[in-house]
Amino acid sequence: MGRILTIKDVEAAVRGGSVFACGGGGWAAHGRELGSMAVTIGRPELVSMDEVPDDAWIATAAAIGAPGGLTDWEMLGMDYVKAVQLVQDALGQPIHGLIIGQNGMSSTLNGWLPSAVLGTKVIDAVGDLRAHPTGDMGSLGLANSPQQMIQSAVGGKRASNSYIELLVRGATAKVSPILRKASDMSGGFIASCRNPVPASYVRSHAALGGISMALALGEAIIAAQGAGGSAVVDAICKQTGGSIIGSGKVVRNTLKYTNEAFDIGVIEVGAGTGKCVIHVMNEHMAVEDAHGKRIASYPDVITTLDTDGNPVSAGNVREGMEILIFHVHKNLIPLSSSVTDPSVYPQVEQALGINLSHYALAATTAAA
């Protein structure tokens, strides 16, 4: 049976989602707002893929943009609902449930409000367990598909007449950049609903159980909080099988917002032999040690934590701040077919100037 999500689950989703946000993935305050509204005005229901008929339509609820605090955006809860309605109307059939493209500070809760208002199920599956910079990276392997898809975007700063409603049809690779441009024009952060597909496709291509993993991690964090920061960090590591691979004072953060709605730059942590460099494109995508050796790389989970164990988004990492670099190897997490789609990497590799695909596309073996 499905699980009715409650106010207690909101905080757990935000806390766990914030770790899987990998330095991006929205805003904690926005997540709390979305979740609180959802469980107040309705009864959002989390269901596993086992409970969904093969022919049911499932779409992806997502927020698009660069939520690093560098832009003036406005997104209301009902923008997520409107985005789903636009796609449902265009599809001409009911959308049974929503998955999310990625976990994050707010994105873990992207499907909750439409569930409360429209009755769509919150599907316990994600396009990517961790957050990532492009929609293609959470598109369940559809990024290079010639198949016509439906995508919508809704949101924007009303006071500056930046509010946009958009519905597009076309191959994912052609229409996804349109939604990202709409995000930039609306103020840098916009709600979307995209790529309705049959449940049978989701079952074989998504990272299953991704929402309940975020909830379980959040519950572990909340349980450890009374014992202090090191207990929280230990709880995060124990729950995920992850570890701290670097720590120290932030030496520099070169993050800049681009008009493609990305935050791009590097974060340098520590000095001497303990130095680490984090490559950022909205999220933390790779870490190199003092010798330039890659020690973590997408789709691994890579998250900056403060000394109290709180995730710090890339845009909030400041020079002089003491941070920890948390890492979970890709072999310890469910991976979607997006991760093994070579077409999703060139745009990100070009923006960062590093290779990601060699590691991401290498066969998954037992973690060392």
XYZ file of C-alpha atoms in Angstrom:
368
model
C 0.000 0.000 0.000
C 1.048 3.594 -0.561
C 2.363 5.840 2.187
C 0.457 9.030 2.959
C 3.084 11.758 3.368
C 2.767 13.909 6.502
C 4.294 17.059 7.980
C 6.950 14.871 9.671
C 7.997 13.578 6.256
C 8.464 17.123 4.937
C 11.488 17.815 7.149
C 12.957 14.361 6.478
C 12.590 14.891 2.709
C 14.282 18.302 2.905
C 17.143 17.016 5.096
C 17.830 13.870 3.082
C 17.218 15.645 -0.209
C 19.696 18.343 0.812
C 22.504 15.774 1.041
C 21.627 14.267 -2.346
C 21.401 17.849 -3.707
C 25.209 17.725 -4.079
C 25.517 21.493 -3.681
C 22.465 22.312 -5.835
C 18.950 20.902 -5.991
C 16.879 23.939 -5.016
C 16.184 25.682 -1.735
C 15.454 24.141 1.681
C 12.933 26.899 2.483
C 11.205 26.318 -0.877
C 11.065 22.566 -0.152
C 9.531 23.124 3.281
C 7.000 25.512 1.760
C 6.013 23.068 -1.013
C 5.787 20.105 1.349
C 3.908 21.935 4.098
C 1.341 23.234 1.611
C 0.896 19.773 0.128
C 0.284 17.943 3.402
C -1.979 20.762 4.635
C -4.325 21.038 1.657
C -4.361 17.371 0.648
C -2.996 13.876 1.192
C -0.036 13.305 -1.138
C 0.638 9.585 -1.488
C 4.024 7.944 -2.085
C 3.749 4.677 -4.015
C 6.363 2.184 -5.198
C 6.533 1.150 -8.848
C 5.169 -2.271 -7.800
C 1.789 -0.586 -7.244
C 1.608 1.103 -10.670
C 0.022 -0.525 -13.765
C 2.361 -0.853 -16.764
C 0.202 1.342 -19.012
C -0.250 4.216 -16.524
C 1.250 7.565 -17.610
C 4.086 8.918 -15.481
C 5.691 12.331 -16.027
C 8.652 14.087 -14.425
C 8.103 17.064 -12.109
C 11.190 19.254 -11.998
C 12.511 22.712 -11.290
C 14.873 24.118 -13.908
C 17.524 26.743 -13.312
C 20.510 27.632 -11.200
C 19.343 27.901 -7.595
C 22.599 29.246 -6.225
C 21.189 32.483 -4.870
C 22.620 34.530 -7.736
C 19.311 35.479 -9.425
C 15.965 37.111 -8.626
C 13.442 34.290 -9.109
C 9.876 33.620 -8.029
C 8.156 30.259 -8.128
C 4.855 29.541 -6.419
C 3.595 26.112 -5.405
C 0.742 26.267 -7.870
C 3.250 26.725 -10.703
C 4.132 23.023 -10.257
C 0.425 22.125 -10.411
C -0.169 24.267 -13.515
C 2.820 22.666 -15.260
C 1.312 19.192 -14.715
C -2.105 20.369 -15.915
C -0.612 21.746 -19.142
C 1.063 18.425 -19.938
C -2.011 16.404 -18.973
C -4.211 18.535 -21.246
C -1.749 18.180 -24.140
C -1.485 14.416 -23.579
C -5.261 14.063 -23.493
C -5.026 11.347 -20.833
C -4.693 11.439 -17.042
C -1.203 11.439 -15.557
C -1.196 8.677 -12.935
C 1.894 9.796 -11.077
C 5.002 11.960 -11.017
C 8.623 11.083 -10.596
C 11.292 13.720 -10.038
C 14.366 14.284 -12.165
C 16.586 14.363 -9.085
C 16.611 14.623 -5.308
C 17.468 17.999 -3.811
C 16.788 20.601 -1.131
C 13.379 21.260 -2.678
C 13.236 18.913 -5.664
C 12.584 15.797 -3.556
C 9.171 17.389 -2.878
C 8.384 18.563 -6.437
C 5.617 15.989 -6.921
C 3.875 16.449 -3.562
C 1.695 19.478 -4.290
C 0.338 18.173 -7.623
C -0.437 14.939 -5.749
C -2.385 16.859 -3.099
C -4.283 19.008 -5.631
C -4.682 16.748 -8.675
C -4.490 13.289 -7.097
C -1.399 12.204 -9.044
C 0.734 9.729 -7.095
C 4.215 10.573 -5.814
C 6.160 7.747 -7.469
C 9.094 6.341 -5.466
C 11.519 6.616 -8.385
C 13.860 9.331 -9.613
C 15.606 10.245 -12.845
C 18.811 10.507 -10.800
C 19.323 9.822 -7.082
C 21.553 12.913 -6.844
C 21.113 16.359 -8.347
C 22.672 17.263 -11.710
C 22.858 20.369 -13.927
C 20.878 19.454 -17.063
C 17.398 18.076 -17.640
C 18.870 15.458 -19.969
C 20.761 13.917 -17.027
C 17.459 13.003 -15.393
C 15.554 12.135 -18.547
C 15.624 8.311 -18.187
C 17.740 7.828 -21.296
C 15.408 9.908 -23.503
C 17.981 12.677 -24.082
C 18.964 11.426 -27.527
C 15.624 9.856 -28.450
C 13.946 10.999 -31.678
C 10.560 10.405 -30.024
C 8.294 13.464 -29.722
C 7.876 14.401 -26.052
C 5.741 16.982 -24.240
C 7.312 19.472 -21.819
C 5.928 22.471 -19.927
C 7.402 25.280 -17.835
C 5.549 27.655 -15.501
C 6.784 30.440 -13.224
C 8.590 33.745 -13.003
C 8.745 37.051 -11.181
C 5.238 38.493 -11.473
C 6.247 41.993 -10.360
C 8.671 42.367 -13.266
C 6.291 40.750 -15.797
C 8.634 37.768 -16.045
C 5.942 35.107 -15.499
C 5.943 32.509 -18.305
C 3.719 29.565 -19.240
C 5.186 27.373 -21.945
C 4.232 24.062 -23.592
C 6.500 22.478 -26.185
C 6.573 19.241 -28.152
C 9.603 17.707 -29.787
C 12.625 15.479 -29.319
C 13.980 15.935 -25.773
C 17.372 17.226 -26.934
C 15.665 19.961 -28.966
C 13.061 21.117 -26.459
C 14.984 20.888 -23.162
C 17.149 23.955 -24.007
C 13.940 25.925 -24.647
C 12.816 25.257 -21.068
C 16.227 26.282 -19.730
C 16.042 29.536 -21.708
C 12.543 30.123 -20.296
C 14.013 29.606 -16.818
C 16.618 32.299 -17.471
C 14.009 34.701 -18.880
C 11.678 34.119 -15.920
C 14.362 34.936 -13.337
C 16.549 31.828 -13.184
C 14.280 29.152 -11.632
C 11.066 27.685 -13.122
C 8.683 24.743 -12.494
C 8.342 22.131 -15.200
C 6.545 18.915 -16.042
C 7.952 16.829 -18.842
C 8.279 13.602 -20.764
C 5.129 11.592 -19.936
C 5.935 7.906 -20.540
C 4.269 4.592 -19.675
C 5.050 3.151 -16.243
C 6.681 0.119 -17.888
C 9.386 2.454 -19.245
C 9.943 4.091 -15.841
C 10.211 0.680 -14.191
C 13.169 -0.299 -16.363
C 14.915 3.087 -16.677
C 14.528 5.091 -13.400
C 16.479 4.874 -10.145
C 13.828 3.056 -8.101
C 13.316 3.863 -4.409
C 15.006 7.254 -4.669
C 12.405 9.167 -2.623
C 12.285 6.680 0.254
C 16.109 6.710 0.353
C 16.025 10.495 0.830
C 13.341 10.155 3.546
C 15.338 7.471 5.401
C 18.506 9.592 5.271
C 16.575 12.616 6.554
C 15.144 10.582 9.426
C 18.663 9.423 10.392
C 19.922 13.043 10.342
C 17.040 14.287 12.512
C 17.578 11.430 15.006
C 21.296 12.311 15.345
C 20.951 16.077 15.696
C 20.754 16.254 19.469
C 24.202 14.662 19.743
C 26.024 17.382 17.757
C 27.661 17.892 14.384
C 30.030 14.931 14.367
C 27.117 12.604 15.210
C 25.157 14.004 12.261
C 28.112 13.481 9.903
C 28.537 9.922 11.228
C 24.814 9.242 10.703
C 24.985 10.493 7.101
C 27.990 8.256 6.394
C 26.438 5.215 8.105
C 23.053 5.548 6.380
C 24.548 5.912 2.886
C 27.804 3.947 3.095
C 29.608 7.181 2.217
C 32.694 8.851 3.704
C 34.427 12.207 4.139
C 37.136 12.506 1.456
C 38.383 16.018 2.219
C 38.028 18.903 4.640
C 39.440 22.322 5.416
C 39.001 26.035 4.904
C 37.552 27.259 1.616
C 40.342 29.067 -0.251
C 38.235 30.301 -3.171
C 34.898 29.910 -4.924
C 34.779 31.104 -8.554
C 31.081 30.304 -9.164
C 29.413 32.570 -11.745
C 25.867 32.565 -13.157
C 25.623 32.135 -16.937
C 22.750 33.105 -19.225
C 22.148 29.391 -19.880
C 20.910 29.358 -16.241
C 23.937 27.520 -14.871
C 26.237 28.347 -11.952
C 29.743 27.313 -13.082
C 33.121 27.453 -11.335
C 35.476 25.689 -8.950
C 35.697 25.550 -5.170
C 39.156 25.089 -3.659
C 39.314 23.587 -0.159
C 42.340 23.215 2.105
C 46.024 23.695 1.361
C 49.187 21.701 0.702
C 48.796 17.927 0.364
C 45.255 18.161 1.772
C 44.003 20.491 -0.964
C 40.889 19.493 -2.937
C 39.317 21.181 -5.958
C 35.577 20.731 -6.565
C 34.269 21.278 -10.097
C 30.801 22.838 -9.992
C 28.055 23.147 -12.609
C 25.051 23.953 -10.396
C 26.074 20.823 -8.473
C 29.387 19.325 -7.381
C 30.382 17.197 -10.361
C 33.954 16.109 -9.581
C 36.691 16.397 -6.937
C 40.451 16.369 -7.525
C 43.162 16.042 -4.892
C 46.288 18.197 -4.508
C 47.998 16.221 -7.304
C 45.115 16.724 -9.747
C 43.970 13.115 -9.332
C 40.208 12.553 -9.588
C 38.907 11.224 -6.254
C 35.170 11.611 -6.876
C 33.177 12.036 -10.068
C 29.552 12.159 -11.233
C 27.344 10.087 -10.739
C 28.899 9.681 -7.277
C 27.191 11.694 -4.544
C 29.453 14.695 -3.730
C 28.231 17.107 -1.048
C 29.776 19.967 0.910
C 28.827 19.910 4.608
C 29.555 22.431 7.347
C 31.055 21.190 10.619
C 27.537 20.698 12.043
C 26.750 18.289 9.208
C 24.472 20.706 7.331
C 24.727 20.566 3.531
C 25.956 23.863 2.061
C 24.820 24.738 -1.464
C 27.572 25.677 -3.919
C 26.451 29.311 -4.087
C 26.672 29.622 -0.297
C 30.201 28.258 0.057
C 32.289 31.240 1.196
C 36.038 31.772 1.478
C 37.260 31.051 4.995
C 34.388 28.657 5.768
C 35.334 25.251 7.250
C 33.729 22.496 5.184
C 33.763 18.721 4.759
C 33.507 16.955 1.391
C 31.154 13.964 1.612
C 31.239 11.213 -1.012
C 29.186 8.130 -1.893
C 30.573 5.850 -4.611
C 28.227 5.229 -7.564
C 28.218 1.485 -6.823
C 26.300 2.121 -3.592
C 23.340 3.929 -5.167
C 20.623 3.015 -7.682
C 21.493 4.438 -11.104
C 19.062 5.314 -13.877
C 19.633 4.742 -17.586
C 20.372 8.486 -17.938
C 23.774 7.856 -16.350
C 24.741 5.365 -19.072
C 23.539 7.638 -21.903
C 26.695 9.063 -23.579
C 24.738 11.974 -25.099
C 24.204 13.714 -21.735
C 27.903 14.368 -21.068
C 29.383 16.595 -23.844
C 27.524 19.777 -22.791
C 28.636 19.404 -19.166
C 32.195 18.374 -20.035
C 32.558 21.377 -22.339
C 31.259 23.776 -19.673
C 33.574 22.374 -16.986
C 36.584 21.579 -19.168
C 36.944 18.089 -17.665
C 36.000 14.535 -18.636
C 33.120 12.891 -16.772
C 31.987 10.189 -19.179
C 34.995 7.839 -18.794
C 34.089 7.140 -15.180
C 30.308 7.489 -15.505
C 30.094 5.068 -18.447
C 32.560 2.534 -17.021
C 30.944 -0.722 -15.937
C 29.702 -0.648 -12.360
C 31.678 -3.056 -10.173
C 31.769 -3.683 -6.451
C 32.906 -0.613 -4.541
C 36.476 -0.762 -3.299
